[in-house]
GROMACS .gro file of N, CA and C in nm:
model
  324
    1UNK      N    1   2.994   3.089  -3.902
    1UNK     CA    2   3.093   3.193  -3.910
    1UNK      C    3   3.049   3.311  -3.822
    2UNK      N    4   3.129   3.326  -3.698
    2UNK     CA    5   3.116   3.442  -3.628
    2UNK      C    6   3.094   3.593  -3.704
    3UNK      N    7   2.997   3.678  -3.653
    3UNK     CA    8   2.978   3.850  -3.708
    3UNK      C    9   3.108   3.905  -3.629
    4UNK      N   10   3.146   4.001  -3.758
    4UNK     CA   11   3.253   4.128  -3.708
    4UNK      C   12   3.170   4.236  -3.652
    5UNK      N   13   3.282   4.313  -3.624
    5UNK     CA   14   3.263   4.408  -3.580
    5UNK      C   15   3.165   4.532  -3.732
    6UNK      N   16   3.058   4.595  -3.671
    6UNK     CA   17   2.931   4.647  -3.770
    6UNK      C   18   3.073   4.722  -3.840
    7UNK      N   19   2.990   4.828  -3.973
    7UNK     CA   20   3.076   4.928  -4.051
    7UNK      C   21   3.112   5.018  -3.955
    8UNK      N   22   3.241   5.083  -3.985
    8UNK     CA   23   3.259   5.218  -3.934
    8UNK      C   24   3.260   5.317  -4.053
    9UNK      N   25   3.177   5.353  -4.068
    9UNK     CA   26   3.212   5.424  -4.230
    9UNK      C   27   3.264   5.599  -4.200
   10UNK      N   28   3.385   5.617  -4.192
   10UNK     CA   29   3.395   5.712  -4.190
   10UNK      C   30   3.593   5.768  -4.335
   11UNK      N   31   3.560   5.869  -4.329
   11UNK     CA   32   3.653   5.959  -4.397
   11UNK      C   33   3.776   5.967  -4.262
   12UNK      N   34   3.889   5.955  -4.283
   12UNK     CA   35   4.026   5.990  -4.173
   12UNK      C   36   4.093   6.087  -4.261
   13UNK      N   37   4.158   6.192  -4.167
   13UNK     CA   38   4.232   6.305  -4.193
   13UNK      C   39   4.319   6.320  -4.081
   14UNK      N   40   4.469   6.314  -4.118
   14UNK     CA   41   4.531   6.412  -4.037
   14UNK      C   42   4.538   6.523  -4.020
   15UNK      N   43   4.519   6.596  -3.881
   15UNK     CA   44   4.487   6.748  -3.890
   15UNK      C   45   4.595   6.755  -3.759
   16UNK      N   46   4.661   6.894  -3.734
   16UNK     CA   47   4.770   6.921  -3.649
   16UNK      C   48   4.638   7.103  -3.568
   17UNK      N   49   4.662   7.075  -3.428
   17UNK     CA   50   4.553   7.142  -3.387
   17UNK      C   51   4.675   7.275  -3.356
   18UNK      N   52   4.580   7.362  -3.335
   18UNK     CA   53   4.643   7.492  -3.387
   18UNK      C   54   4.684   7.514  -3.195
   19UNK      N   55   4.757   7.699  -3.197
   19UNK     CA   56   4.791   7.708  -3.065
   19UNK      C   57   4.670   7.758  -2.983
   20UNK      N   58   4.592   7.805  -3.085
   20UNK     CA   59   4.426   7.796  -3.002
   20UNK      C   60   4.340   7.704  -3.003
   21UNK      N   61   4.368   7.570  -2.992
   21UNK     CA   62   4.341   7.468  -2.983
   21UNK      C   63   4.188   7.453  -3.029
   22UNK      N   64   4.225   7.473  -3.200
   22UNK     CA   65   4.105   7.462  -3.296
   22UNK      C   66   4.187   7.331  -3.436
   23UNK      N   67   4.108   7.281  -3.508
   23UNK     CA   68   4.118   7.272  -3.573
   23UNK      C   69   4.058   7.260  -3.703
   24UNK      N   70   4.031   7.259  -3.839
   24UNK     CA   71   4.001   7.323  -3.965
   24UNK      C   72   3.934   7.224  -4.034
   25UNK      N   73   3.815   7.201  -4.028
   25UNK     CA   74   3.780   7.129  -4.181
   25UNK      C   75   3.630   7.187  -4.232
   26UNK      N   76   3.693   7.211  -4.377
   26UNK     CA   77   3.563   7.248  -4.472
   26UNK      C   78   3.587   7.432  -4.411
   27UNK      N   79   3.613   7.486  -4.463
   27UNK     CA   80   3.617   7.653  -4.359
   27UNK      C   81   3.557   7.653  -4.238
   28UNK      N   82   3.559   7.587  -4.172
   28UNK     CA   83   3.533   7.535  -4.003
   28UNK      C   84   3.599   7.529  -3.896
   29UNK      N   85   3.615   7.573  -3.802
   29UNK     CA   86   3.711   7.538  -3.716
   29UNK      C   87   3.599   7.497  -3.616
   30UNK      N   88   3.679   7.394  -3.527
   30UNK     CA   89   3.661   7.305  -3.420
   30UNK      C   90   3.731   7.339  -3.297
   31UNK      N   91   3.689   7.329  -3.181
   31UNK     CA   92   3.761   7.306  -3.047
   31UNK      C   93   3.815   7.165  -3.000
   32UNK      N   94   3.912   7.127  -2.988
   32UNK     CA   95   3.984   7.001  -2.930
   32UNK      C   96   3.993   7.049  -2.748
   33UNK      N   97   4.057   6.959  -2.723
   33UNK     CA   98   4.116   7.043  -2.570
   33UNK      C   99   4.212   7.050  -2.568
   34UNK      N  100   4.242   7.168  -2.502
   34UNK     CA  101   4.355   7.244  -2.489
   34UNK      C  102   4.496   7.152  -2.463
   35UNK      N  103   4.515   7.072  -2.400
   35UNK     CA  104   4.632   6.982  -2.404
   35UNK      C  105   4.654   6.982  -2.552
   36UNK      N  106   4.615   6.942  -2.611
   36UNK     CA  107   4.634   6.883  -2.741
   36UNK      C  108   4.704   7.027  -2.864
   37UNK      N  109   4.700   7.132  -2.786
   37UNK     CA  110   4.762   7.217  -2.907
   37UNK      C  111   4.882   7.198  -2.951
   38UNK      N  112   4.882   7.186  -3.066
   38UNK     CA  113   5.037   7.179  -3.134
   38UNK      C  114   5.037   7.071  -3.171
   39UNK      N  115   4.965   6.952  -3.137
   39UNK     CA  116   4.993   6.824  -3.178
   39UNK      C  117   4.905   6.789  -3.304
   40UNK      N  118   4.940   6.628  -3.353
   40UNK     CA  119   4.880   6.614  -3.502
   40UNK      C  120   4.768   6.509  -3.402
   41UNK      N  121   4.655   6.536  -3.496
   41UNK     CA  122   4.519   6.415  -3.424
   41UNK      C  123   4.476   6.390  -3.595
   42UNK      N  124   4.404   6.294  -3.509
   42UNK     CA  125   4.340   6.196  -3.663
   42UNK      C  126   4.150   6.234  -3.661
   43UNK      N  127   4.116   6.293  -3.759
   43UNK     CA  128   3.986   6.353  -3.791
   43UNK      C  129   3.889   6.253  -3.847
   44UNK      N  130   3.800   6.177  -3.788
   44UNK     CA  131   3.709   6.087  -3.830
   44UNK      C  132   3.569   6.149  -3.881
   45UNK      N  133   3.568   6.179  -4.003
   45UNK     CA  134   3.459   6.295  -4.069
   45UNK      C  135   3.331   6.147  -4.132
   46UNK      N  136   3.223   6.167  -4.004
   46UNK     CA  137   3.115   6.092  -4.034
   46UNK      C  138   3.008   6.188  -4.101
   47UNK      N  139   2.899   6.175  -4.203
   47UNK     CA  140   2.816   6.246  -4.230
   47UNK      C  141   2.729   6.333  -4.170
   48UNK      N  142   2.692   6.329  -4.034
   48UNK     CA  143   2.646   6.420  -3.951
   48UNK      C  144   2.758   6.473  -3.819
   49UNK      N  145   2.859   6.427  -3.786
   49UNK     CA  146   2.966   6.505  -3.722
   49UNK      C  147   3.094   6.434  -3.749
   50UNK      N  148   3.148   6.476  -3.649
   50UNK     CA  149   3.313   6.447  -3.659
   50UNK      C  150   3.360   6.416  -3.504
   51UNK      N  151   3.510   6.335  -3.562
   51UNK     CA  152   3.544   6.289  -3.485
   51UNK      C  153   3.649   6.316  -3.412
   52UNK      N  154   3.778   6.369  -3.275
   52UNK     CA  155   3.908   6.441  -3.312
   52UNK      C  156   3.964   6.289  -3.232
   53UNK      N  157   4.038   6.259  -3.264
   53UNK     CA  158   4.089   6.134  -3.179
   53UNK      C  159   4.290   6.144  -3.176
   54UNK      N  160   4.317   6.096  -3.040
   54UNK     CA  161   4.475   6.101  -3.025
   54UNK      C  162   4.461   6.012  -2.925
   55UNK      N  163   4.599   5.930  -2.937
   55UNK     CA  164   4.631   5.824  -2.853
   55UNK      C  165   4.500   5.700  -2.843
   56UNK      N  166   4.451   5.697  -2.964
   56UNK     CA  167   4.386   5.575  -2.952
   56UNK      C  168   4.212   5.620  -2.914
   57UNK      N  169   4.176   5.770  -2.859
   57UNK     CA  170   4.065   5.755  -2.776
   57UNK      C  171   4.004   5.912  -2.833
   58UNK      N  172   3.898   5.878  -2.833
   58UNK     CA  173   3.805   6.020  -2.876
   58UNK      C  174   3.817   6.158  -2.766
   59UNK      N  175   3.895   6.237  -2.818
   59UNK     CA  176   3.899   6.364  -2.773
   59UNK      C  177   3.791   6.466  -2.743
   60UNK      N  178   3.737   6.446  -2.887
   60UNK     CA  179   3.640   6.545  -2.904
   60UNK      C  180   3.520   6.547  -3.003
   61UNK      N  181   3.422   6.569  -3.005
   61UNK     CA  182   3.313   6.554  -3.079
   61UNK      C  183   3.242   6.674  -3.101
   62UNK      N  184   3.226   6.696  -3.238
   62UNK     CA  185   3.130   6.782  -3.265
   62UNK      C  186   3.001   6.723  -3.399
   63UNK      N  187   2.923   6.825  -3.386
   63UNK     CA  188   2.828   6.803  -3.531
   63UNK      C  189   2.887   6.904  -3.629
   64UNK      N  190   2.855   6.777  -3.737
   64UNK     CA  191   2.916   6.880  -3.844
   64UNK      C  192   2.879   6.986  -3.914
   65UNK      N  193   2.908   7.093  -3.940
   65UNK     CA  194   2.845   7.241  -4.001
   65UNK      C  195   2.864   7.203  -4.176
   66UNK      N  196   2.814   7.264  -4.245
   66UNK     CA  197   2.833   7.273  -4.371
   66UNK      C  198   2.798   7.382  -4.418
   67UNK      N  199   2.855   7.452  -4.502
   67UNK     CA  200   2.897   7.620  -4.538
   67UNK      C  201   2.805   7.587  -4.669
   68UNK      N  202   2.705   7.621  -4.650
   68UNK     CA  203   2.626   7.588  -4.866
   68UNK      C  204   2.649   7.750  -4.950
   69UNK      N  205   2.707   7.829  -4.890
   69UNK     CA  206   2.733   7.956  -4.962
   69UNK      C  207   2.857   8.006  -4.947
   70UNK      N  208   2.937   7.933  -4.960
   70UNK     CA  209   3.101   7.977  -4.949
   70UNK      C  210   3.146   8.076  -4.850
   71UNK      N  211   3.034   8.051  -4.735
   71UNK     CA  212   3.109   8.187  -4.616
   71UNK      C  213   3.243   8.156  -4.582
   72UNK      N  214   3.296   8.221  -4.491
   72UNK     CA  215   3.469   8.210  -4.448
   72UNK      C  216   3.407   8.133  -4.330
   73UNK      N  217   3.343   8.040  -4.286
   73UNK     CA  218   3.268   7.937  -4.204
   73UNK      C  219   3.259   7.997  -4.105
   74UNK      N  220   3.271   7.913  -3.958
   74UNK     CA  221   3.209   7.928  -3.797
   74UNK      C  222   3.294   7.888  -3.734
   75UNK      N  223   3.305   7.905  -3.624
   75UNK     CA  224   3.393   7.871  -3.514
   75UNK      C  225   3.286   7.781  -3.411
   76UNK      N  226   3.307   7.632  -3.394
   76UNK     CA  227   3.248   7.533  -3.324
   76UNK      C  228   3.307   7.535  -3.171
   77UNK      N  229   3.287   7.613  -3.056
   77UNK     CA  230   3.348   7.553  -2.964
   77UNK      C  231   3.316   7.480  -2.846
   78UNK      N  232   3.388   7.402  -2.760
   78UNK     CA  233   3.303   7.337  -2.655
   78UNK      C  234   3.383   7.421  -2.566
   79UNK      N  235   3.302   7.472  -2.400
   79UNK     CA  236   3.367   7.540  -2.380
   79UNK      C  237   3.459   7.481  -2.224
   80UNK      N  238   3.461   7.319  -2.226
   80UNK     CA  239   3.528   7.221  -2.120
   80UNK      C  240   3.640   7.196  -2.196
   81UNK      N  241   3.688   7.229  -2.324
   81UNK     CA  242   3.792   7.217  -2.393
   81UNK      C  243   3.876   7.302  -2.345
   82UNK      N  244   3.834   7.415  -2.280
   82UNK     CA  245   3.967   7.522  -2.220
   82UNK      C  246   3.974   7.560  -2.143
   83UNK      N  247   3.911   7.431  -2.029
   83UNK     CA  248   3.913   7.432  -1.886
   83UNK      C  249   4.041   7.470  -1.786
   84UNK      N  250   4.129   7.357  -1.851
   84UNK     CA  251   4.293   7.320  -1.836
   84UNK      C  252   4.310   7.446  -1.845
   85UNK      N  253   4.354   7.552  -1.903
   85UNK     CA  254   4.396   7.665  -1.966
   85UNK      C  255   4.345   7.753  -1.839
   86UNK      N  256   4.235   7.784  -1.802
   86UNK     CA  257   4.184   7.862  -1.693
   86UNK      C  258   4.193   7.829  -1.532
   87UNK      N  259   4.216   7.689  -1.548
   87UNK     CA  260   4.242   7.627  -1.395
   87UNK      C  261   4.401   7.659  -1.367
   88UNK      N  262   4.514   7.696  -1.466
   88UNK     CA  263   4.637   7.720  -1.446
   88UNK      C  264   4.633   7.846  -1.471
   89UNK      N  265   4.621   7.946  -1.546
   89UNK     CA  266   4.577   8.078  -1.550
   89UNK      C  267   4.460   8.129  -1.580
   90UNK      N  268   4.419   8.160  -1.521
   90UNK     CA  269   4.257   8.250  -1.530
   90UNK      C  270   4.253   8.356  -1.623
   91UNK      N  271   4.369   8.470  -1.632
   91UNK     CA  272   4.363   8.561  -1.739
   91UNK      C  273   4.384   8.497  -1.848
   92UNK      N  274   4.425   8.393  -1.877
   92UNK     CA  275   4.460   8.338  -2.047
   92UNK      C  276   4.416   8.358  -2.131
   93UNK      N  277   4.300   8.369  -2.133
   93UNK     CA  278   4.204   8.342  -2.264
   93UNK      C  279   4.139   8.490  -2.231
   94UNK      N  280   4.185   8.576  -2.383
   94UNK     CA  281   4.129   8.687  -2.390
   94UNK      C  282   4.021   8.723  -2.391
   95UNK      N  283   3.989   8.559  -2.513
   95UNK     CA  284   3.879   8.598  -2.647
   95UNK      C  285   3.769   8.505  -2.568
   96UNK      N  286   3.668   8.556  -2.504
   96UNK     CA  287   3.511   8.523  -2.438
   96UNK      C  288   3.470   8.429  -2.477
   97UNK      N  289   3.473   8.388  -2.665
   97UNK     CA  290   3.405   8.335  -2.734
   97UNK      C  291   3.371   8.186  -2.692
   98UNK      N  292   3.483   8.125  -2.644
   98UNK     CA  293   3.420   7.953  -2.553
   98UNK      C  294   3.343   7.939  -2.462
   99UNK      N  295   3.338   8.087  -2.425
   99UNK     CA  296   3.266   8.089  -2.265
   99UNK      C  297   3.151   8.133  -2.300
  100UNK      N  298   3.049   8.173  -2.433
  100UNK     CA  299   2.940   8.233  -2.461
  100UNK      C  300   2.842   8.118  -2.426
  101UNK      N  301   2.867   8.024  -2.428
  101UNK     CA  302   2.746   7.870  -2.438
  101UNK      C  303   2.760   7.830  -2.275
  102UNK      N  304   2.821   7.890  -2.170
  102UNK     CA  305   2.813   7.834  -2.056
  102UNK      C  306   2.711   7.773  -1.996
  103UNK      N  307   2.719   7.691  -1.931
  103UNK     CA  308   2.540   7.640  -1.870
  103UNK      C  309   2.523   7.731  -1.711
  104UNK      N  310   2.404   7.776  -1.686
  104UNK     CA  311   2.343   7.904  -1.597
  104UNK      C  312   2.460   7.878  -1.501
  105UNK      N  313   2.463   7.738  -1.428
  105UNK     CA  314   2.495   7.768  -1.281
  105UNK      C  315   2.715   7.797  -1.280
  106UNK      N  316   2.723   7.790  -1.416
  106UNK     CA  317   2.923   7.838  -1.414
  106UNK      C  318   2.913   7.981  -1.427
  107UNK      N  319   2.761   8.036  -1.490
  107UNK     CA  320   2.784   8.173  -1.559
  107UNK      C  321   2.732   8.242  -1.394
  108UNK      N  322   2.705   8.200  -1.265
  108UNK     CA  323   2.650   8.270  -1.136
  108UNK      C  324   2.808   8.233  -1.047
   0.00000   0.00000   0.00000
């Protein structure tokens, strides 16, 4: 008898990504990429990160945070998620905050 395919053990959630192309789990927000705002994606919540997936194919990946003192959580962002957004307008994005993790040679 042929082997399947190993476990995938994960938790699925539908989540609908916001117009700042975040979305919410556990008081958390996440970065998707920017195409994807407004739309619903499917949340594959593995024990050490997560998963954002649409049209069949992994969007986006992060590690997962966990709040052990009920803060109002963190903001996770990647900051190639709001590339799109700056290559069509450059002033768009008010708020710095994606652009704090840049690597040296985007920030020269």
């Amino acid at each position: 008898m042929p082997m399947g395919q190993p476990f995938d053990g994960y938790v699925e959630q539908p989540k609908r990504v916001s117009t700042t192309s975040l979305i919410t789990f556990d008081r958390n927000r996440y970065s998707v990429p920017a195409t994807f705002a407004n739309r619903l994606v499917s949340l594959h919540i593995y024990p050490a990160h997560l998963e954002v997936i649409a049209d069949n194919q992994t969007i986006a990946q992060h590690v997962r945070v966990f709040n052990r003192h009920h803060s109002p959580g963190q903001t996770l962002y990647d900051w190639r998620h709001y590339l799109s957004i700056l290559q069509r307008k450059p002033g768009a994005i008010r708020n710095r905050e994606p652009f704090l993790e840049l690597p040296v040679a985007f920030k020269k």
